[in-house]
N, CA and C of each residue as an Amber inpcrd file, in Angstrom:
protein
   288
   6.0380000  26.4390000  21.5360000   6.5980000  26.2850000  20.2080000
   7.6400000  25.1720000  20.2250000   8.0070000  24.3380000  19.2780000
   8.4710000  23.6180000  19.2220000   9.7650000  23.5990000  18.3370000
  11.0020000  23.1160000  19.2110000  12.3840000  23.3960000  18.8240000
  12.3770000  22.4480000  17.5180000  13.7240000  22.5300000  16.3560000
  14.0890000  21.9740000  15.7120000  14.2600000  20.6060000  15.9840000
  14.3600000  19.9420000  17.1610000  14.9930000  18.7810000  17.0400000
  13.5300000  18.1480000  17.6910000  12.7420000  19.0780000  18.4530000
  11.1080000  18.3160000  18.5040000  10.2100000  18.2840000  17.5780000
  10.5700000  18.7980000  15.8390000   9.7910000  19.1470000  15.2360000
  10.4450000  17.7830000  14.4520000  11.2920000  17.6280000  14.2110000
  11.8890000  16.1320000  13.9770000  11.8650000  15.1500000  14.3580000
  11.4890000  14.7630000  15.6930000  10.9670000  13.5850000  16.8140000
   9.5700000  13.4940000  16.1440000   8.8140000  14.3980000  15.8830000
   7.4540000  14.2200000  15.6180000   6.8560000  13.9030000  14.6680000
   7.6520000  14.1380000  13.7730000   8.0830000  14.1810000  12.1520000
   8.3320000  12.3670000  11.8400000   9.3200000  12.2910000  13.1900000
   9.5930000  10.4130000  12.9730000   8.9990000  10.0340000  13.3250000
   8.1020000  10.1740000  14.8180000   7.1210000   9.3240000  15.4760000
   5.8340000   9.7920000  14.3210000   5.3400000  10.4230000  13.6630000
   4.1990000  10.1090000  12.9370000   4.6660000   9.3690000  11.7840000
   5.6090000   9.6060000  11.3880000   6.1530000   8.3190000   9.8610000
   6.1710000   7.5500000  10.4430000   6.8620000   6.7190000  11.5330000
   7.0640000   5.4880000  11.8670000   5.2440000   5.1930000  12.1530000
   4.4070000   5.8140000  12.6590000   3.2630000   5.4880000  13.2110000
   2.1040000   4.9090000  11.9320000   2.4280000   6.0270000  11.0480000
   1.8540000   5.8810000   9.4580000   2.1040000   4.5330000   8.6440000
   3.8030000   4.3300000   8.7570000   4.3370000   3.2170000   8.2720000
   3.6850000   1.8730000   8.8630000   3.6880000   1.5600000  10.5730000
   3.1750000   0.5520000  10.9620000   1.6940000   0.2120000  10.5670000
   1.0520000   1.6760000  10.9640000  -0.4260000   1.2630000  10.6360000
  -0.8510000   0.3480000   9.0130000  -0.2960000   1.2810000   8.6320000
  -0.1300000   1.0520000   7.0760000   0.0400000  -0.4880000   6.5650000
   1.4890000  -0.9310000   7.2350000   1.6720000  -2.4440000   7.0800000
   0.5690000  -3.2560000   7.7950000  -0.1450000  -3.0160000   9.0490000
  -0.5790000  -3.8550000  10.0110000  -2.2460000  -3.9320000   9.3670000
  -2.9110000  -2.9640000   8.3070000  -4.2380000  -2.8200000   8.2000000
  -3.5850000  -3.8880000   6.5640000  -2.4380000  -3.5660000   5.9420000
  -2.7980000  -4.4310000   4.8800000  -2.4060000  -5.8760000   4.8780000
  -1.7850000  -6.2390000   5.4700000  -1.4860000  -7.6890000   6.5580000
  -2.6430000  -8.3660000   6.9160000  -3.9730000  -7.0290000   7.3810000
  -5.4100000  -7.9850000   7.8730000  -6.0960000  -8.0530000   6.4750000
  -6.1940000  -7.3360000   5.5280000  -6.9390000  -7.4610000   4.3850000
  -5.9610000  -8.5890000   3.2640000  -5.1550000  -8.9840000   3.2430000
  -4.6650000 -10.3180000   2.6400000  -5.2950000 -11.4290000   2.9740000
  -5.6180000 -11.8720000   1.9010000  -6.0920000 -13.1900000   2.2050000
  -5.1250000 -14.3910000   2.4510000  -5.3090000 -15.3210000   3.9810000
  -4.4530000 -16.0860000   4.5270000  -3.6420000 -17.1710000   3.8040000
  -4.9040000 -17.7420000   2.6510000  -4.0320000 -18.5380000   1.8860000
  -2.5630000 -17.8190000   1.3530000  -2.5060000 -16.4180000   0.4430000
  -1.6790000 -16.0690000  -0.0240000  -0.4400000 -16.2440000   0.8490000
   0.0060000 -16.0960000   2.1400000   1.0860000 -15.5450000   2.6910000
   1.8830000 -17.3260000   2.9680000   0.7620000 -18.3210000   2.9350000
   1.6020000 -19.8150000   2.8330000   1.9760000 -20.3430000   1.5320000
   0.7090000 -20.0200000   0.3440000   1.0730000 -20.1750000  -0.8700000
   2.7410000 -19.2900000  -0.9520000   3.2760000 -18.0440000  -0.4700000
   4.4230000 -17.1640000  -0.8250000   5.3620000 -18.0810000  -0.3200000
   4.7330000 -18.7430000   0.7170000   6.4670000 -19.3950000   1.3810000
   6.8140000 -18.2250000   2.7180000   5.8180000 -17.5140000   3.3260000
   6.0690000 -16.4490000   4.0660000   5.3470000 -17.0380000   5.7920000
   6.0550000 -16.2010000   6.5230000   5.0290000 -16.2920000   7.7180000
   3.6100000 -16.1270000   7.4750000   2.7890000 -17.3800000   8.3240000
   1.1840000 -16.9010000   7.8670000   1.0850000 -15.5800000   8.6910000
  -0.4380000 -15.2120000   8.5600000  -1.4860000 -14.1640000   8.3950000
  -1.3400000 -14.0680000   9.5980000  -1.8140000 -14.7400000  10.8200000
  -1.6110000 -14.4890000  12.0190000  -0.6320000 -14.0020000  12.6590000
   0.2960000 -14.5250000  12.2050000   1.9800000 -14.3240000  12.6790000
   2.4410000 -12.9020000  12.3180000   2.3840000 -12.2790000  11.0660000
   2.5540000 -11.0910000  10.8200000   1.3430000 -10.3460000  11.4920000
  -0.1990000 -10.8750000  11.4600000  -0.9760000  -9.5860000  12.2080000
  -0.5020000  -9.3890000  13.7920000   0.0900000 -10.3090000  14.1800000
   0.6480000 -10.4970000  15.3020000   2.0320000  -9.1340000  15.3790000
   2.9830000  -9.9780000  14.8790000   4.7000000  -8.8610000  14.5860000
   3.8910000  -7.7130000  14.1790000   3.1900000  -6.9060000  13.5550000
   2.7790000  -5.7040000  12.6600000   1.5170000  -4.9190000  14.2490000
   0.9750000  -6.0190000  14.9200000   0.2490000  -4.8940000  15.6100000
   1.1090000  -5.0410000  17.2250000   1.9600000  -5.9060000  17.5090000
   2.6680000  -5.2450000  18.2500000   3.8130000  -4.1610000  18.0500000
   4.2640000  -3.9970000  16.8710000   4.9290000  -3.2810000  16.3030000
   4.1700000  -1.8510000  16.2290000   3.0680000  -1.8060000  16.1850000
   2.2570000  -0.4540000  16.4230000   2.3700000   0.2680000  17.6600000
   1.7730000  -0.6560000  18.7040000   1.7470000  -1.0160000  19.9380000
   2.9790000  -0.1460000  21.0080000   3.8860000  -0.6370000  19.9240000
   5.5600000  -0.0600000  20.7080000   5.5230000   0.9680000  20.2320000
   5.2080000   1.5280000  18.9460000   5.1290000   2.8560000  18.1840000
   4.6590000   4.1510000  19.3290000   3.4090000   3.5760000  19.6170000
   2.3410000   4.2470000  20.4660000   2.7610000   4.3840000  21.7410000
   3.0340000   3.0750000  22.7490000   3.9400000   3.4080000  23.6850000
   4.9220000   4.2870000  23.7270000   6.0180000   3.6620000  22.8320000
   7.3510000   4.7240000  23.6900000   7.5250000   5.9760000  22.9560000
   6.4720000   5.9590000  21.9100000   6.1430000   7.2430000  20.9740000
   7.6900000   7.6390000  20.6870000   8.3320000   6.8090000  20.1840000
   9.3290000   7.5450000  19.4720000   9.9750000   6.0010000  18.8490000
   9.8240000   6.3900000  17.3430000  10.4030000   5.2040000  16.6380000
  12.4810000   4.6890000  16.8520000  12.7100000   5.7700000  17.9830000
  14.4020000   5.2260000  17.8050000  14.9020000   4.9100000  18.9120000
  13.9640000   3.9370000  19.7780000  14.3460000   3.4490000  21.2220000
  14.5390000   2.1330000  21.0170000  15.0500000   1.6840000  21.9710000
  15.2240000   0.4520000  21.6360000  14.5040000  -0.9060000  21.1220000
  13.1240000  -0.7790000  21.3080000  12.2220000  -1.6880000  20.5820000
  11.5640000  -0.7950000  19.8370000  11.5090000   0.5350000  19.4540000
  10.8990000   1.4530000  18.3520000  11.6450000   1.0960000  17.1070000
  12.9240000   0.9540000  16.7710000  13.3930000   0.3340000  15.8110000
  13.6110000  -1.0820000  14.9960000  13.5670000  -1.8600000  15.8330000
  13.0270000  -2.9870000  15.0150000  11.7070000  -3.1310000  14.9880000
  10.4880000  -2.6240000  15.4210000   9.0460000  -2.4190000  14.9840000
   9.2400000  -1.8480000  13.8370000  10.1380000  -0.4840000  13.4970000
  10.0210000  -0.3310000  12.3910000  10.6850000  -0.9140000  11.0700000
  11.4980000  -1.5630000  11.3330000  11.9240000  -2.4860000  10.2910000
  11.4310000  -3.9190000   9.9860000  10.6060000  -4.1050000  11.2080000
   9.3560000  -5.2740000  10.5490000   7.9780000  -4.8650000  10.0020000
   7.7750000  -3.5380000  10.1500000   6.8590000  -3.0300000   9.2240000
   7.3600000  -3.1400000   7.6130000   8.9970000  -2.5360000   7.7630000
   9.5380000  -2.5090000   6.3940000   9.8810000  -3.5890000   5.8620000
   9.9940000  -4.7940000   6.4770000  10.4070000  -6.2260000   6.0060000
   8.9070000  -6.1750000   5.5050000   8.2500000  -6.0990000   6.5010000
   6.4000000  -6.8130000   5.6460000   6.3090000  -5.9320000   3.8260000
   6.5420000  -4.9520000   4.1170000   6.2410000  -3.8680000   2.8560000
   6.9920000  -3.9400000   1.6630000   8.2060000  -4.7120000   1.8110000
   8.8020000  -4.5070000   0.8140000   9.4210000  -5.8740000   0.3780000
   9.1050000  -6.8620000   1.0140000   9.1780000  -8.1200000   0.9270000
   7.9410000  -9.1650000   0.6480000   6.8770000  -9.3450000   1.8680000
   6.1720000  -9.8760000   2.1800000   4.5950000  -9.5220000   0.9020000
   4.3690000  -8.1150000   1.2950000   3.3040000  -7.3490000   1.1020000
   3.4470000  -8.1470000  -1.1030000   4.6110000  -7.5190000  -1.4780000
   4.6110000  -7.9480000  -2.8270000   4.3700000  -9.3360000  -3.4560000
   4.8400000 -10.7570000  -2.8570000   4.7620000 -11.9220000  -2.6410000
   2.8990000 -11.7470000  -2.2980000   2.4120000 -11.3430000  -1.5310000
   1.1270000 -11.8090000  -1.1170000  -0.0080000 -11.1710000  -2.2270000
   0.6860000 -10.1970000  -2.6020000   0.1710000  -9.4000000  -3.6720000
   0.2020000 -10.0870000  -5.0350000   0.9830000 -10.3120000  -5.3450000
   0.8160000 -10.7120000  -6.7080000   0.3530000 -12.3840000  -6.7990000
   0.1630000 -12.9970000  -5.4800000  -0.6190000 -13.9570000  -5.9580000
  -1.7090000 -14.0360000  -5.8830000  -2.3170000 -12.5800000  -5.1890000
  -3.9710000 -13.1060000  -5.0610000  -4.1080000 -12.2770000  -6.1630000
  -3.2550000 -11.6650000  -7.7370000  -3.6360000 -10.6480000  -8.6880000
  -3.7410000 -12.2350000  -9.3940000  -2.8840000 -13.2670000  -9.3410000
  -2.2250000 -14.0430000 -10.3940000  -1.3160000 -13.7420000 -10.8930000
  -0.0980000 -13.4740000  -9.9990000   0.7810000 -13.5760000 -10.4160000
   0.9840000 -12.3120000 -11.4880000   0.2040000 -11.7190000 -11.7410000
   0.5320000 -10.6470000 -12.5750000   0.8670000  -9.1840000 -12.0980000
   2.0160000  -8.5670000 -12.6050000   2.5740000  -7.2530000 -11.5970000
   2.3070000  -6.6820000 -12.2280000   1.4300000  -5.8880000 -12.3410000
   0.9190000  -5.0520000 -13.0540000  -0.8330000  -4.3300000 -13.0300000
């Protein structure tokens, strides 16, 4: 059975794991023009940062070690920065 504070490790290592995947599968389905048209790192470069960022997820299986945390905040830079920019130009520019 699993204590309170392992039921919380597991709790983070599958969010953080969810989060990366998440950024790193929609990073490959963007189309490459978009991410130079944004003014952003290209396509490679983020599938690059986003699947080693998994990578470390999976390894040290715990998102709050010392390279588990900035994997997860370059998932969150891609998602909440990047992802929107690449998005709305392959809609046209339209948010909505």
């Amino acid at each position: 059975m699993l204590s309170f504070q392992g039921a919380v490790y597991a709790v983070l290592f599958y969010a953080a794991l969810a989060l990366t995947v998440w950024a790193l599968v929609d990073a490959l389905v963007r189309p490459a023009a978009g991410y130079v048209a944004a003014g952003k790192l290209t396509k490679p470069g983020w599938a690059a940062i986003l699947g080693l960022s998994v990578l470390v997820i999976v390894v040290f299986q715990t998102p709050l070690s010392f390279l588990g945390l900035p994997a997860v905040i370059a998932a969150i830079v891609y998602l909440v920065d990047v992802r929107p920019a690449v998005r709305g130009l392959s809609r046209g520019g339209n948010s909505w």
